[in-house]
Short mmCIF file of C-alpha atoms in Angstrom, two decimals:
data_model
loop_
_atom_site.label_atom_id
_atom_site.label_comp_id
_atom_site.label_asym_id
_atom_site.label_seq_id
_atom_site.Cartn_x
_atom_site.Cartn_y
_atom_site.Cartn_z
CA UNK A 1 26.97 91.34 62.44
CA UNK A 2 24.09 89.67 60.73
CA UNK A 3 24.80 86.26 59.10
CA UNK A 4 23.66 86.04 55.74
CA UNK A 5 21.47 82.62 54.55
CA UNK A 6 22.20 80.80 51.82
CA UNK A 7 19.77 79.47 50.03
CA UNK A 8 19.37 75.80 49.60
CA UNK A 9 19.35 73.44 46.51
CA UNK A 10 16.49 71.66 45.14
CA UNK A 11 17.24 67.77 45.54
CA UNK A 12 16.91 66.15 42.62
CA UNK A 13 15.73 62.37 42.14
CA UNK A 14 18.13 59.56 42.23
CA UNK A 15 18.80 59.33 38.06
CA UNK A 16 18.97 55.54 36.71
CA UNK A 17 22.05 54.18 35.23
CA UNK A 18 22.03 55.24 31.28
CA UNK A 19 22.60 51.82 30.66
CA UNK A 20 19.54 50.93 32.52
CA UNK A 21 15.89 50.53 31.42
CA UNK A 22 12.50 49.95 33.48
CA UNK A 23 11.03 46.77 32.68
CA UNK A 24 7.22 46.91 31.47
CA UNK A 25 4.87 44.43 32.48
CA UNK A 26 3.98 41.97 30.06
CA UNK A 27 0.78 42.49 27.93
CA UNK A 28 -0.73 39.38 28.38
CA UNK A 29 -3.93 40.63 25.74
CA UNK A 30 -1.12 40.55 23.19
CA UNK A 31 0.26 36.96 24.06
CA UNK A 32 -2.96 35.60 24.21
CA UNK A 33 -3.88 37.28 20.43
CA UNK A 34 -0.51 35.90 19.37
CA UNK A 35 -1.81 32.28 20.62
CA UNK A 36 -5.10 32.63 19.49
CA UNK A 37 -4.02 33.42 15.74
CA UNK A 38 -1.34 30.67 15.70
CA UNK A 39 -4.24 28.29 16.82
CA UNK A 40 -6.70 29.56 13.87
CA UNK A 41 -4.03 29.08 11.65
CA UNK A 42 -3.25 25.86 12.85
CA UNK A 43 -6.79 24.77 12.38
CA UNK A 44 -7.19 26.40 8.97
CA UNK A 45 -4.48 24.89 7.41
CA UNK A 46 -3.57 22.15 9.36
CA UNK A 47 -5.13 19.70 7.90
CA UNK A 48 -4.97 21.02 4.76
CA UNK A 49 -1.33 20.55 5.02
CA UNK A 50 -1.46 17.15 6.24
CA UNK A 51 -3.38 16.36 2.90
CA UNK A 52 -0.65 18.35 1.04
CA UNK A 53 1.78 16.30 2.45
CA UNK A 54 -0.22 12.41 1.84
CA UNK A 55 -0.52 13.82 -1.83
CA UNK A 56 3.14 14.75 -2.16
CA UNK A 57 3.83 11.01 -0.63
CA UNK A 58 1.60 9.08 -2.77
CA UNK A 59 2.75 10.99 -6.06
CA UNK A 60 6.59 11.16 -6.00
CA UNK A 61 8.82 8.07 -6.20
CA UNK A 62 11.11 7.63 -3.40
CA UNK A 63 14.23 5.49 -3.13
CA UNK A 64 14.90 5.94 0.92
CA UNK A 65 13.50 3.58 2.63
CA UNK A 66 11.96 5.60 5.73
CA UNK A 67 10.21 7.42 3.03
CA UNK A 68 8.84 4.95 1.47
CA UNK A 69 7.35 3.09 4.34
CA UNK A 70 5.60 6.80 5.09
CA UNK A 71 4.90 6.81 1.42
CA UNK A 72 2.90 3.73 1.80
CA UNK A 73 0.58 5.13 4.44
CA UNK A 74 -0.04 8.40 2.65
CA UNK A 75 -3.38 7.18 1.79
CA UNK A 76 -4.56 7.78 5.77
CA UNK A 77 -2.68 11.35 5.59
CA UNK A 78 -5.08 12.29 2.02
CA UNK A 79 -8.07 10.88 3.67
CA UNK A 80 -7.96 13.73 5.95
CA UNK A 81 -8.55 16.25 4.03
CA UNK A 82 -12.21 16.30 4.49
CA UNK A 83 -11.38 17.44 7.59
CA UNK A 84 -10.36 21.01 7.18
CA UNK A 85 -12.97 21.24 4.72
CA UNK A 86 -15.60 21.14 7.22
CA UNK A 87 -13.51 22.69 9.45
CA UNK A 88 -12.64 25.87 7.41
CA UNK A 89 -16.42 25.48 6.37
CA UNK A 90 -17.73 26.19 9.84
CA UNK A 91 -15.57 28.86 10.45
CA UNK A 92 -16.35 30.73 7.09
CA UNK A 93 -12.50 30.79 6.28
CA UNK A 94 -12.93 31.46 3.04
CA UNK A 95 -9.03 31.31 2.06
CA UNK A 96 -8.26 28.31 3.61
CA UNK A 97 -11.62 26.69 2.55
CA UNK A 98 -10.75 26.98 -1.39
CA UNK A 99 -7.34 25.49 -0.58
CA UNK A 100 -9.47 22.72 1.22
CA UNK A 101 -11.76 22.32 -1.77
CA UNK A 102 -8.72 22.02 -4.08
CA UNK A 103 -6.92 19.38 -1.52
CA UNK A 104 -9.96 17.29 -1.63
CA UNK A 105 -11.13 17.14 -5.07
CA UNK A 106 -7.33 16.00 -5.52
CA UNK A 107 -7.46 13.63 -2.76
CA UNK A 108 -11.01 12.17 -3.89
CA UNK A 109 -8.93 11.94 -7.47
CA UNK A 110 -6.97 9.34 -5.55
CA UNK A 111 -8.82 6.94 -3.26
CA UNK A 112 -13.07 7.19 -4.58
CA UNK A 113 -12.04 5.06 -8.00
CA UNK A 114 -10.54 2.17 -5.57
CA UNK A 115 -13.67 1.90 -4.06
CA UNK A 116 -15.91 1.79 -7.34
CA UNK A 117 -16.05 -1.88 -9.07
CA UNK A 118 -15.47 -2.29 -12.83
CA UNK A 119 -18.21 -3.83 -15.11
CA UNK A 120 -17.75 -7.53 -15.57
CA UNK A 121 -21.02 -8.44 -16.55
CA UNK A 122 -20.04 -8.40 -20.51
CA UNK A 123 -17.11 -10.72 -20.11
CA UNK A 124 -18.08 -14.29 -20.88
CA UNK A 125 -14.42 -15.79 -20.56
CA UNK A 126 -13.51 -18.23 -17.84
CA UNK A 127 -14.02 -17.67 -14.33
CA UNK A 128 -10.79 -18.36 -12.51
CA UNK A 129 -10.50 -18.32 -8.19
CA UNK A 130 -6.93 -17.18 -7.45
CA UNK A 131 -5.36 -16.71 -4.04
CA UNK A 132 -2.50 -15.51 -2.73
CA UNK A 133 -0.41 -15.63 0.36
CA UNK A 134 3.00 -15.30 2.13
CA UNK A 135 3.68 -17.83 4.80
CA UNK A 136 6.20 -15.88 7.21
CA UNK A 137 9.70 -18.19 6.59
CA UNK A 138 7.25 -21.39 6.15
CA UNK A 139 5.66 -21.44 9.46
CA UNK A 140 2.05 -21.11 8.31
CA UNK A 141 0.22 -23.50 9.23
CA UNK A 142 -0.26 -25.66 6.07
CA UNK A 143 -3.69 -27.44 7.17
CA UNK A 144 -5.48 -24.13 7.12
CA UNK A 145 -3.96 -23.24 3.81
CA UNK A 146 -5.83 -26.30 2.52
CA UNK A 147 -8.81 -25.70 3.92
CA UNK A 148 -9.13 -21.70 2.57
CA UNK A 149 -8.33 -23.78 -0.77
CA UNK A 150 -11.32 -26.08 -1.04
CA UNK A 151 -13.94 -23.63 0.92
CA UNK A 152 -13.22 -20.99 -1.86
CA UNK A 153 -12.80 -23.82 -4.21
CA UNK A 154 -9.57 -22.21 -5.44
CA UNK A 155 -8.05 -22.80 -8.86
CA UNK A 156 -4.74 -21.00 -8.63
CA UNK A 157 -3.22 -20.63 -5.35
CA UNK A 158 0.57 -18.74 -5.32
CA UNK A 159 2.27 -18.81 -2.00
CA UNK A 160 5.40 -16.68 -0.44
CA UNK A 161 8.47 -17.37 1.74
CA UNK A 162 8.10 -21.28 0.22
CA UNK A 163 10.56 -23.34 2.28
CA UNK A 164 11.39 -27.09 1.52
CA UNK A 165 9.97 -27.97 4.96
CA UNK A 166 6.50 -26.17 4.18
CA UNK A 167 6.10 -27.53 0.93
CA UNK A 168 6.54 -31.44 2.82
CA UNK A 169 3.86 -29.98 5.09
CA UNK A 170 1.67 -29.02 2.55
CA UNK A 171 1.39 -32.16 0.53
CA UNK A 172 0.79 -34.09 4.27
CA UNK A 173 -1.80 -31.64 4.96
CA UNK A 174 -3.72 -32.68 1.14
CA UNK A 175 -2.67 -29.43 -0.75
CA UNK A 176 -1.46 -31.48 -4.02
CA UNK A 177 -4.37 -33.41 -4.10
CA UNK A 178 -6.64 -30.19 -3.76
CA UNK A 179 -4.64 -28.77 -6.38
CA UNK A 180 -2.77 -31.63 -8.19
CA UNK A 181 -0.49 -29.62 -10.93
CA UNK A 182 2.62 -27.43 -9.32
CA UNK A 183 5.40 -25.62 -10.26
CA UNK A 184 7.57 -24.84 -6.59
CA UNK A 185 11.34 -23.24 -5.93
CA UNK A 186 11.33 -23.22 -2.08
CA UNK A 187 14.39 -22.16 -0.97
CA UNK A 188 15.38 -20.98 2.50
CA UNK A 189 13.90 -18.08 4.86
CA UNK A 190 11.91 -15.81 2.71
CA UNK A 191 13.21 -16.39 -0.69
CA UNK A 192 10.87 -19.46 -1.81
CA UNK A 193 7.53 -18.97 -3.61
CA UNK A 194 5.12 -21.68 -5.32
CA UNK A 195 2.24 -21.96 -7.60
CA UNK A 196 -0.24 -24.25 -7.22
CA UNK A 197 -3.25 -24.80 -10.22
CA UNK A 198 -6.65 -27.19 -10.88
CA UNK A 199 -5.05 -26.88 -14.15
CA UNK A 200 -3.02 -28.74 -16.28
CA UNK A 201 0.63 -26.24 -16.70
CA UNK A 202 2.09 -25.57 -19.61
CA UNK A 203 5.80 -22.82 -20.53
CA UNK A 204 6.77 -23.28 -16.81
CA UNK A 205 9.32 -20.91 -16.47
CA UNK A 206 11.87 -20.29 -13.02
CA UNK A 207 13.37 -16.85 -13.27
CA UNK A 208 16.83 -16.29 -11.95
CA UNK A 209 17.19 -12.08 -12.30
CA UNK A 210 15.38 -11.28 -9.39
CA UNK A 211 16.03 -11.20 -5.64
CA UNK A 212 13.64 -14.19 -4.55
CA UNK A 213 12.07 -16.78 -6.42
CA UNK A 214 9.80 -15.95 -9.55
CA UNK A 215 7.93 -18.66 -11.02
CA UNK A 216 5.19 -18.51 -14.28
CA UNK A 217 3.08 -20.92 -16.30
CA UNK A 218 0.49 -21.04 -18.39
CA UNK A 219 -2.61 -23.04 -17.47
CA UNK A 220 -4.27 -25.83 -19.72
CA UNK A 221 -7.97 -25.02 -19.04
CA UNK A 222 -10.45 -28.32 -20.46
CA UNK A 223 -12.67 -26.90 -22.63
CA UNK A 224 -12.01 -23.44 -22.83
CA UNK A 225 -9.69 -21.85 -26.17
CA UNK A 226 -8.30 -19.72 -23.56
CA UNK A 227 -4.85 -20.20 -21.62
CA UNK A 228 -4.02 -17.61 -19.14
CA UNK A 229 -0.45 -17.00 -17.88
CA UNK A 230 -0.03 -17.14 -13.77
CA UNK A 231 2.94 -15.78 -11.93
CA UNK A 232 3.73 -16.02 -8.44
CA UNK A 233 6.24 -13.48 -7.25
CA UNK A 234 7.66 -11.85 -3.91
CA UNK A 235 9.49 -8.47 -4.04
CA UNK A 236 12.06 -7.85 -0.94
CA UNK A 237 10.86 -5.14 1.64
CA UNK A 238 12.34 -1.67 1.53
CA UNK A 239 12.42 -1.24 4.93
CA UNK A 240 13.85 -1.15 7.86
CA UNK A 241 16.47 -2.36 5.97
CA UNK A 242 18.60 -0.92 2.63
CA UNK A 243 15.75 -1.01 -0.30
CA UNK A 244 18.12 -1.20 -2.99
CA UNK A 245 16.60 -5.04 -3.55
CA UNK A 246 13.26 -4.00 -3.55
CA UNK A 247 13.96 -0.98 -6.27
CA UNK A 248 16.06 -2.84 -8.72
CA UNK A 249 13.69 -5.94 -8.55
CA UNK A 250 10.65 -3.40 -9.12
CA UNK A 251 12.39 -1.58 -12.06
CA UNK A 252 12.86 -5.29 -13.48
CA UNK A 253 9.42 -6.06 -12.98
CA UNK A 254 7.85 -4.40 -15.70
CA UNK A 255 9.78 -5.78 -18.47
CA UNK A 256 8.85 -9.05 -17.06
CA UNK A 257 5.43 -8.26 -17.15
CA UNK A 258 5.32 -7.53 -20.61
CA UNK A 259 6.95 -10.75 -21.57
CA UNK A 260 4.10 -12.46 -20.09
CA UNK A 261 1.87 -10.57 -21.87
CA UNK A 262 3.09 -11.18 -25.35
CA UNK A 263 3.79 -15.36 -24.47
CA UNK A 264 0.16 -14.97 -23.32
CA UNK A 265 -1.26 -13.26 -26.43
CA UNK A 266 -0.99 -16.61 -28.88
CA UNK A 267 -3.09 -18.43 -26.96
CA UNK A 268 -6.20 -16.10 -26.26
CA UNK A 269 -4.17 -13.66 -23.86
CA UNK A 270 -4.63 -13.09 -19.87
CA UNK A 271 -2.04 -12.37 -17.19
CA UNK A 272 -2.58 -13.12 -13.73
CA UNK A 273 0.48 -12.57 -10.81
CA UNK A 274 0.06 -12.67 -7.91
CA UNK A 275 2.41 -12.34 -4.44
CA UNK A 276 3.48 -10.11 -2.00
CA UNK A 277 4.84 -7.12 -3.44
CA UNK A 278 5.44 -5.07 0.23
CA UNK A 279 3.85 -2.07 -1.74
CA UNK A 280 0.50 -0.64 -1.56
CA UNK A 281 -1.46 1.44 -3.87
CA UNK A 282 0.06 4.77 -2.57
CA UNK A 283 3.74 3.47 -3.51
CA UNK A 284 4.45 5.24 -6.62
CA UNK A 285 6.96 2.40 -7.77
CA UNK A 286 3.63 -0.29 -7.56
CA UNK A 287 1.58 1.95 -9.41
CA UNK A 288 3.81 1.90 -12.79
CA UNK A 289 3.37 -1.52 -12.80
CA UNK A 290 -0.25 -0.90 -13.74
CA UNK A 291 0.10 0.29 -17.12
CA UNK A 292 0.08 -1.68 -20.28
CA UNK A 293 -2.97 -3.40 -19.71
CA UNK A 294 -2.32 -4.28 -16.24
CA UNK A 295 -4.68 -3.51 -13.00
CA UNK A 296 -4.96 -4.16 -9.87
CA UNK A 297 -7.51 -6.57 -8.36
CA UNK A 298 -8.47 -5.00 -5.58
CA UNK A 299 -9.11 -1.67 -7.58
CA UNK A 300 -11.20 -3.71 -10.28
CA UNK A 301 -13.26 -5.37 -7.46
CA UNK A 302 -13.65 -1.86 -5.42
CA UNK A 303 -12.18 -3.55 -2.91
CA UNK A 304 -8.89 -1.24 -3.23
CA UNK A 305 -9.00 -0.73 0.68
CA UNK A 306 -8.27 -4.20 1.40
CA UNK A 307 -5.34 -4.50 4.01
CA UNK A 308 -3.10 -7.61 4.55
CA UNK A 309 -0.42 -6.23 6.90
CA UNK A 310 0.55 -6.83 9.19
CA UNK A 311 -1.88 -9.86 10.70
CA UNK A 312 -0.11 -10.77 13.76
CA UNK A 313 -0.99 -8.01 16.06
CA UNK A 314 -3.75 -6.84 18.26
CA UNK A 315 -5.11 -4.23 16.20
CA UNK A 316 -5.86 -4.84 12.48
CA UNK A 317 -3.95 -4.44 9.38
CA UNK A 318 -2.96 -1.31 8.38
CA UNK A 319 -1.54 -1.27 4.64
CA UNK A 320 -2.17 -3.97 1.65
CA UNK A 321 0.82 -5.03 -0.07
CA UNK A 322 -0.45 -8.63 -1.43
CA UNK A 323 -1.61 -8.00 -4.82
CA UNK A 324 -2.85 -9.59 -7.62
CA UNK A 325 -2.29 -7.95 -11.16
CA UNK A 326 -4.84 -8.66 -14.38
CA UNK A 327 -4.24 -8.43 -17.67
CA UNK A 328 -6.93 -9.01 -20.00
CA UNK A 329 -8.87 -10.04 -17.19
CA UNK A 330 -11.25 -8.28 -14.72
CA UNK A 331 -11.49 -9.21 -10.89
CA UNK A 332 -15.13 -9.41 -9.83
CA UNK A 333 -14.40 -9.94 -5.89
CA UNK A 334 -11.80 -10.13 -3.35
CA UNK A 335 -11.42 -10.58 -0.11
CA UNK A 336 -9.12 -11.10 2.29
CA UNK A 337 -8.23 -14.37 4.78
CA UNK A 338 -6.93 -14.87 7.73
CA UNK A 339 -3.68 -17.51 7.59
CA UNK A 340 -2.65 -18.96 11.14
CA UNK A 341 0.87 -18.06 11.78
CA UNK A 342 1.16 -15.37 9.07
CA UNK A 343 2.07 -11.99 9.50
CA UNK A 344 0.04 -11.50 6.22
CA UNK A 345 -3.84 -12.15 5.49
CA UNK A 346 -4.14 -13.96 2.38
CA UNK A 347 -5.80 -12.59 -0.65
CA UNK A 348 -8.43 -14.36 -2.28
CA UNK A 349 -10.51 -12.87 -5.89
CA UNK A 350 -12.60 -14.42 -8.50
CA UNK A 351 -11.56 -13.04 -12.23
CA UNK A 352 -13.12 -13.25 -15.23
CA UNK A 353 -10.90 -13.36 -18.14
CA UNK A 354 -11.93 -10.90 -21.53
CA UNK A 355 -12.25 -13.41 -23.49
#
């Protein structure tokens, strides 16, 4: 008996698990695309960002302190902006390149007209040499002081951070007889401020409302119909620590400001104050102080890049935040000094009162 064969079953492939899936190798063309168009975007609008961002800084007023010390910088981040303009330029972006163009124009809106010196050739009212400087706690050293005094034959000098022991070293070092009429409240650590003057002083006037010291008078110039109003003044700094001092003394300021004005306007008007105001030109607090008649030196000199802080460390200042404010007057130079043992370069301009 024959045995029958059966046939045999095809084998089939081992099957995955249905919950399994093959891997597929990474496209690396794709990742690199992916990295390549976040770095053009990067460099189209990076910098165009970066400008957006100095411009929201400079414009808005801030009452947190970390802000506002980025807030006074924000002049660096706008000055940037040039950057992805030629940028975007070269790489015929044309998207990004408007929004360039539109960053800068702004930006240029900002810093050019600090660099760009008002006309003072028509004013033919006194010519007055005021400087200004804070004296870190009083440990300035007062015989250089004098000397910046009588090489820039200085008429008004106002000084910060006035303590009892500096103003003893001051007189020793010849200070009152460079400048022989004063009006000082020193008080401890960084509170005291002074004002020194070639000229008789007349309204002197100690104000008690703000933080630190605030002293004004108005100066008895021989021969001249003339009698400006000076004002040496220190604000608190906003940072690191709580800036609540610093913004209720600024909101004061301007109604103080105005006061002077109108006790100066009797006697032929101009306002000069000076001190360290720990604000720049990019802190929008400072800049509604200029209003009403009032400027800034620097600006009116073209010298509104000059920085003062801080002094004491290898590389150079970075921000200016010693000011002096004109009213009625016009500043026709400034510069700024150095002031062994300061933290701050002191600030020295010529003005020309309007009349």
């Amino acid at each position: 008996m024959t045995s029958s064969t059966q046939p045999t079953k095809p084998t089939r492939p081992p099957q995955l698990p249905k919950h399994t899936k093959q891997t597929q190798p990474p496209d690396h063309r794709s990742i690199r695309r992916l990295i390549r168009r976040i770095g053009n975007h990067l460099v189209n609008y990076g910098f165009v960002a970066v400008g957006v961002l100095g411009l929201l800084l400079h414009g808005l007023s801030f009452r947190i302190s970390s802000l506002l010390a980025l807030a006074a910088f924000s002049g660096y981040l706008i000055a940037l902006t040039p950057v992805a303009l030629l940028l975007t330029g070269l790489r015929r972006q044309l998207r990004p390149f408007v929004f360039a163009v539109i960053v800068t124009v702004v930006g240029a809106t900002v810093l050019i007209p600090r660099f760009v010196a008002s006309d003072a050739g028509y004013l033919h009212g006194p010519r007055i040499v005021v400087m200004t400087g804070n004296l870190r706690l009083g440990s300035t050293d007062p015989a250089s002081v004098v000397r910046l005094v009588r090489e820039h034959h200085v008429n008004v000098l106002m000084l910060e951070e006035l303590t009892k022991q500096e103003r003893a070293n001051l007189k020793n070092a010849g200070l009152d007889a460079a400048l022989p009429y004063s009006l000082v409240d020193p008080r401890p650590d960084a509170r005291g401020v002074g004002l020194w003057s070639a000229y008789p002083l007349a309204d002197r006037e100690k104000y008690t409302t703000f933080t630190f010291a605030l002293v004004s008078a108005r100066l008895l110039i021989p021969g001249q119909s003339a009698s400006p109003t000076v004002a040496a003044t220190h604000m608190p700094g906003p940072f690191p620590q709580s800036p609540d001092d610093w913004l209720k003394d600024m909101a004061r300021l301007p109604k103080l400001l105005s006061l002077l004005e109108n006790s100066a306007t009797p006697y032929g008007g101009g306002v000069l104050v000076g001190g360290d105001f720990n604000a720049t030109l990019d802190t929008a607090q400072f800049r509604k102080l200029l209003s009403d008649g009032y400027n800034d030196a620097g600006e009116q000199a073209g010298a509104g890049g000059a920085r003062t802080y801080p002094a004491d460390t290898w590389y150079p200042p970075l921000i200016g935040i010693d000011h002096v404010l004109t009213n009625k007057a016009t500043a026709q130079s400034l510069v700024t000094v150095s002031l062994p043992g300061s933290d701050h370069r002191g600030v020295i301009t010529t003005v020309r009162l309007d009349h």
